[in-house]
Amino acid sequence: MTFIQVIDCRTHQADKLDRLMDNWVRATQGKRTATHSIVGRDRSDSAHVVEIVEFPSYEEAVRNSRLPETDRIFREVLEVCDEAPTFTDLDVSRDEQLNTGVARTFVEEVINRRNYDVADALCTPDYREHDPALSSYGLGLARAKEENREVLEAFRPTITVESMIAEGDLVCARLTYTGRHVGPFKGMAPTDREVEGTGHVTFRCENGRIAEGWWNWDDLGLLRQIGAVGL
């Protein structure tokens, strides 16, 4: 279970505190178990600083705290704080990267179920699609739907999201697909051959909708599977 530690402190030497955090990151390279750290300052009280540190589990947090480097830096942190920091230990009971939901819905509804018009609700009106396999690297939503429809109807693919990560307004997914060549594709008659492949997509989101998408597929592998190019 993911574990979060919230470190609450007061300091009038925030710059020194930042440098100590940098020192700790360098000193624990290859040893630390912390996976994510966020430091924030209170907008109404600049001396109030909060650090939120994420670990894979409570046990990993304990391992991290026992590192000699962690103990040394913490003693130096105490010297720049106005008072001893307080700690809040949290077992994460819910963790949602909200933009991943719209990304998964796009894959399931628009691609796997081929409900193409659902894209109108999931994407912003000025959505731009970047895919080297399409006619232009920066298509608007209407044109992207039209060109992708040909591919989806030709192969009727089922896409599986193998992994997905989100940072800020970006969502990146690693994809695999299986399908069958059942419709015309770029002037080539259906071969009824089974196909499979891999791909990646990165979405940029705005206000809970997809504003931009960058797609990359193993197009050469697909063409080889349907006999359009030699091995």
CSV table of C-alpha atoms in Angstrom, one decimal:
chain,number,residue,atom,x,y,z
A,1,MET,CA,0.0,0.0,0.0
A,2,THR,CA,1.4,3.4,-1.0
A,3,PHE,CA,2.5,5.5,2.1
A,4,ILE,CA,2.6,9.2,2.4
A,5,GLN,CA,4.5,11.2,5.0
A,6,VAL,CA,3.7,14.9,5.5
A,7,ILE,CA,6.5,16.9,7.1
A,8,ASP,CA,5.3,20.3,8.5
A,9,CYS,CA,7.8,22.8,9.6
A,10,ARG,CA,8.5,26.5,10.1
A,11,THR,CA,11.6,28.2,8.9
A,12,HIS,CA,12.9,31.6,7.9
A,13,GLN,CA,15.7,30.0,6.0
A,14,ALA,CA,13.7,28.3,3.2
A,15,ASP,CA,16.6,28.7,0.8
A,16,LYS,CA,18.9,26.7,3.1
A,17,LEU,CA,16.2,24.1,3.5
A,18,ASP,CA,16.0,23.7,-0.3
A,19,ARG,CA,19.8,23.2,-0.5
A,20,LEU,CA,19.6,20.6,2.2
A,21,MET,CA,16.9,18.7,0.3
A,22,ASP,CA,19.2,18.9,-2.8
A,23,ASN,CA,22.0,17.5,-0.7
A,24,TRP,CA,19.8,14.6,0.5
A,25,VAL,CA,18.8,13.7,-3.1
A,26,ARG,CA,22.4,13.5,-4.2
A,27,ALA,CA,23.6,11.7,-1.1
A,28,THR,CA,20.9,9.0,-1.3
A,29,GLN,CA,21.1,8.3,-5.0
A,30,GLY,CA,20.8,4.5,-5.4
A,31,LYS,CA,19.7,4.0,-1.8
A,32,ARG,CA,16.5,5.9,-1.1
A,33,THR,CA,13.1,4.4,-1.3
A,34,ALA,CA,11.2,7.6,-1.6
A,35,THR,CA,9.6,7.9,-5.1
A,36,HIS,CA,8.1,11.4,-5.1
A,37,SER,CA,8.5,14.6,-3.1
A,38,ILE,CA,6.6,17.8,-3.2
A,39,VAL,CA,7.6,20.9,-1.2
A,40,GLY,CA,5.1,23.8,-0.8
A,41,ARG,CA,5.1,27.2,1.0
A,42,ASP,CA,2.0,28.6,2.6
A,43,ARG,CA,0.8,31.6,0.6
A,44,SER,CA,-0.4,33.3,3.7
A,45,ASP,CA,2.7,32.5,5.8
A,46,SER,CA,6.0,32.2,4.0
A,47,ALA,CA,7.7,30.6,7.0
A,48,HIS,CA,5.3,27.7,6.9
A,49,VAL,CA,6.8,24.9,4.7
A,50,VAL,CA,5.3,21.5,4.0
A,51,GLU,CA,6.9,18.6,2.3
A,52,ILE,CA,4.9,15.6,1.1
A,53,VAL,CA,7.0,12.4,0.4
A,54,GLU,CA,5.6,9.3,-1.2
A,55,PHE,CA,6.9,5.7,-0.7
A,56,PRO,CA,5.7,2.4,-2.1
A,57,SER,CA,4.9,1.3,1.4
A,58,TYR,CA,5.3,2.1,5.1
A,59,GLU,CA,8.1,-0.5,5.3
A,60,GLU,CA,10.0,1.3,2.5
A,61,ALA,CA,9.6,4.6,4.4
A,62,VAL,CA,11.1,3.0,7.5
A,63,ARG,CA,14.0,1.7,5.4
A,64,ASN,CA,14.5,5.2,4.0
A,65,SER,CA,14.5,6.8,7.5
A,66,ARG,CA,17.2,4.4,8.6
A,67,LEU,CA,19.7,5.6,6.0
A,68,PRO,CA,22.7,7.3,7.5
A,69,GLU,CA,22.3,10.1,5.0
A,70,THR,CA,18.7,10.7,5.9
A,71,ASP,CA,19.6,10.9,9.6
A,72,ARG,CA,22.5,13.3,8.9
A,73,ILE,CA,20.4,15.7,6.7
A,74,PHE,CA,17.5,15.6,9.2
A,75,ARG,CA,19.8,16.9,12.0
A,76,GLU,CA,20.9,19.7,9.7
A,77,VAL,CA,17.3,20.4,8.8
A,78,LEU,CA,16.6,20.9,12.5
A,79,GLU,CA,19.2,23.6,12.7
A,80,VAL,CA,17.4,25.8,10.0
A,81,CYS,CA,13.9,25.2,11.3
A,82,ASP,CA,12.4,27.6,13.9
A,83,GLU,CA,11.0,24.6,15.8
A,84,ALA,CA,10.9,20.8,15.4
A,85,PRO,CA,9.0,19.6,12.4
A,86,THR,CA,5.8,17.6,12.9
A,87,PHE,CA,5.1,14.4,10.9
A,88,THR,CA,1.8,12.9,9.7
A,89,ASP,CA,1.9,9.3,8.4
A,90,LEU,CA,-0.8,8.4,5.9
A,91,ASP,CA,-1.7,5.1,4.3
A,92,VAL,CA,-3.1,6.1,0.9
A,93,SER,CA,-6.8,4.9,0.6
A,94,ARG,CA,-7.5,6.6,-2.7
A,95,ASP,CA,-5.2,7.8,-5.4
A,96,GLU,CA,-6.6,9.3,-8.7
A,97,GLN,CA,-4.9,11.0,-11.5
A,98,LEU,CA,-8.1,12.4,-12.9
A,99,ASN,CA,-6.8,13.0,-16.4
A,100,THR,CA,-6.1,9.2,-16.8
A,101,GLY,CA,-9.8,8.6,-16.7
A,102,VAL,CA,-10.5,10.6,-19.8
A,103,ALA,CA,-7.6,8.9,-21.5
A,104,ARG,CA,-8.9,5.4,-20.7
A,105,THR,CA,-12.4,6.4,-21.8
A,106,PHE,CA,-11.0,7.6,-25.2
A,107,VAL,CA,-9.3,4.3,-25.8
A,108,GLU,CA,-12.3,2.2,-24.7
A,109,GLU,CA,-15.1,4.2,-26.4
A,110,VAL,CA,-13.6,5.8,-29.4
A,111,ILE,CA,-11.1,3.1,-30.4
A,112,ASN,CA,-12.3,-0.2,-29.0
A,113,ARG,CA,-16.1,0.4,-29.3
A,114,ARG,CA,-15.7,2.7,-32.3
A,115,ASN,CA,-18.1,5.3,-30.9
A,116,TYR,CA,-16.3,8.0,-32.9
A,117,ASP,CA,-18.6,10.9,-31.9
A,118,VAL,CA,-17.7,10.4,-28.2
A,119,ALA,CA,-14.4,12.1,-29.1
A,120,ASP,CA,-16.4,15.4,-29.5
A,121,ALA,CA,-17.2,15.3,-25.7
A,122,LEU,CA,-13.8,14.0,-24.6
A,123,CYS,CA,-11.7,16.5,-26.6
A,124,THR,CA,-11.5,20.2,-26.7
A,125,PRO,CA,-12.9,22.0,-29.8
A,126,ASP,CA,-9.4,23.0,-30.9
A,127,TYR,CA,-7.9,19.5,-30.4
A,128,ARG,CA,-4.9,18.7,-32.5
A,129,GLU,CA,-3.7,15.2,-33.3
A,130,HIS,CA,0.0,14.5,-34.1
A,131,ASP,CA,0.5,11.1,-35.8
A,132,PRO,CA,3.1,10.5,-38.5
A,133,ALA,CA,0.8,7.9,-40.1
A,134,LEU,CA,-1.9,10.5,-40.9
A,135,SER,CA,-1.9,13.0,-43.8
A,136,SER,CA,-0.6,15.9,-41.7
A,137,TYR,CA,1.2,16.1,-38.4
A,138,GLY,CA,-1.3,18.3,-36.6
A,139,LEU,CA,-4.9,17.5,-37.7
A,140,GLY,CA,-8.0,19.0,-36.2
A,141,LEU,CA,-10.6,16.8,-34.5
A,142,ALA,CA,-12.9,16.3,-37.4
A,143,ARG,CA,-10.2,15.4,-39.9
A,144,ALA,CA,-8.5,13.1,-37.3
A,145,LYS,CA,-11.7,11.3,-36.8
A,146,GLU,CA,-12.2,10.8,-40.5
A,147,GLU,CA,-8.7,9.5,-41.2
A,148,ASN,CA,-8.7,7.2,-38.1
A,149,ARG,CA,-12.1,5.8,-39.0
A,150,GLU,CA,-10.5,4.2,-42.1
A,151,VAL,CA,-7.8,2.5,-40.0
A,152,LEU,CA,-10.2,1.3,-37.3
A,153,GLU,CA,-12.8,-0.1,-39.7
A,154,ALA,CA,-10.0,-1.8,-41.7
A,155,PHE,CA,-8.6,-3.7,-38.8
A,156,ARG,CA,-11.3,-3.6,-36.0
A,157,PRO,CA,-8.6,-3.5,-33.4
A,158,THR,CA,-8.9,-4.1,-29.7
A,159,ILE,CA,-6.4,-2.0,-27.7
A,160,THR,CA,-5.1,-2.9,-24.3
A,161,VAL,CA,-3.6,-0.2,-22.1
A,162,GLU,CA,-0.5,-2.0,-20.7
A,163,SER,CA,0.6,0.9,-18.5
A,164,MET,CA,-0.3,4.6,-18.0
A,165,ILE,CA,1.4,7.4,-16.2
A,166,ALA,CA,0.4,11.0,-15.6
A,167,GLU,CA,2.4,14.1,-14.7
A,168,GLY,CA,0.8,17.6,-14.7
A,169,ASP,CA,-1.5,17.9,-17.7
A,170,LEU,CA,0.1,15.0,-19.6
A,171,VAL,CA,-0.9,11.4,-19.7
A,172,CYS,CA,1.3,8.8,-21.4
A,173,ALA,CA,0.1,5.2,-22.2
A,174,ARG,CA,1.9,2.1,-23.5
A,175,LEU,CA,-0.5,0.2,-25.8
A,176,THR,CA,-0.8,-3.1,-27.5
A,177,TYR,CA,-3.5,-4.2,-30.0
A,178,THR,CA,-4.8,-7.2,-31.8
A,179,GLY,CA,-7.1,-7.1,-34.9
A,180,ARG,CA,-7.9,-8.5,-38.3
A,181,HIS,CA,-7.5,-6.9,-41.8
A,182,VAL,CA,-11.2,-7.0,-42.8
A,183,GLY,CA,-11.6,-3.7,-44.7
A,184,PRO,CA,-9.7,-1.7,-47.4
A,185,PHE,CA,-6.6,0.1,-46.1
A,186,LYS,CA,-4.8,2.7,-48.2
A,187,GLY,CA,-6.1,1.1,-51.4
A,188,MET,CA,-5.2,-2.4,-50.4
A,189,ALA,CA,-8.0,-5.0,-50.4
A,190,PRO,CA,-8.7,-6.9,-47.1
A,191,THR,CA,-6.5,-9.9,-46.6
A,192,ASP,CA,-8.3,-11.3,-43.5
A,193,ARG,CA,-5.0,-11.7,-41.8
A,194,GLU,CA,-4.7,-11.3,-38.1
A,195,VAL,CA,-2.5,-8.4,-36.9
A,196,GLU,CA,-1.0,-7.3,-33.7
A,197,GLY,CA,1.3,-4.5,-32.6
A,198,THR,CA,2.4,-1.9,-30.1
A,199,GLY,CA,2.1,1.8,-29.7
A,200,HIS,CA,2.4,4.8,-27.4
A,201,VAL,CA,0.2,7.9,-27.0
A,202,THR,CA,0.7,11.1,-25.0
A,203,PHE,CA,-2.3,13.3,-24.3
A,204,ARG,CA,-2.2,16.8,-23.1
A,205,CYS,CA,-5.3,17.7,-21.1
A,206,GLU,CA,-7.1,21.0,-20.4
A,207,ASN,CA,-9.9,21.3,-17.9
A,208,GLY,CA,-10.6,17.6,-17.9
A,209,ARG,CA,-10.6,17.2,-21.7
A,210,ILE,CA,-8.0,16.1,-24.2
A,211,ALA,CA,-6.5,19.1,-26.1
A,212,GLU,CA,-3.7,17.4,-27.9
A,213,GLY,CA,-2.5,13.8,-28.7
A,214,TRP,CA,0.8,12.4,-30.0
A,215,TRP,CA,0.5,8.9,-31.4
A,216,ASN,CA,3.2,6.5,-32.5
A,217,TRP,CA,2.5,2.9,-33.8
A,218,ASP,CA,4.7,0.2,-35.4
A,219,ASP,CA,3.3,1.0,-38.8
A,220,LEU,CA,6.1,-1.0,-40.6
A,221,GLY,CA,5.2,-4.1,-38.6
A,222,LEU,CA,1.6,-3.7,-39.5
A,223,LEU,CA,2.4,-3.4,-43.2
A,224,ARG,CA,4.6,-6.5,-43.1
A,225,GLN,CA,1.8,-8.5,-41.4
A,226,ILE,CA,-0.7,-7.8,-44.2
A,227,GLY,CA,1.9,-8.3,-47.0
A,228,ALA,CA,2.2,-4.7,-48.1
A,229,VAL,CA,6.0,-4.7,-47.7
A,230,GLY,CA,8.6,-7.5,-47.7
A,231,LEU,CA,10.2,-8.8,-44.5
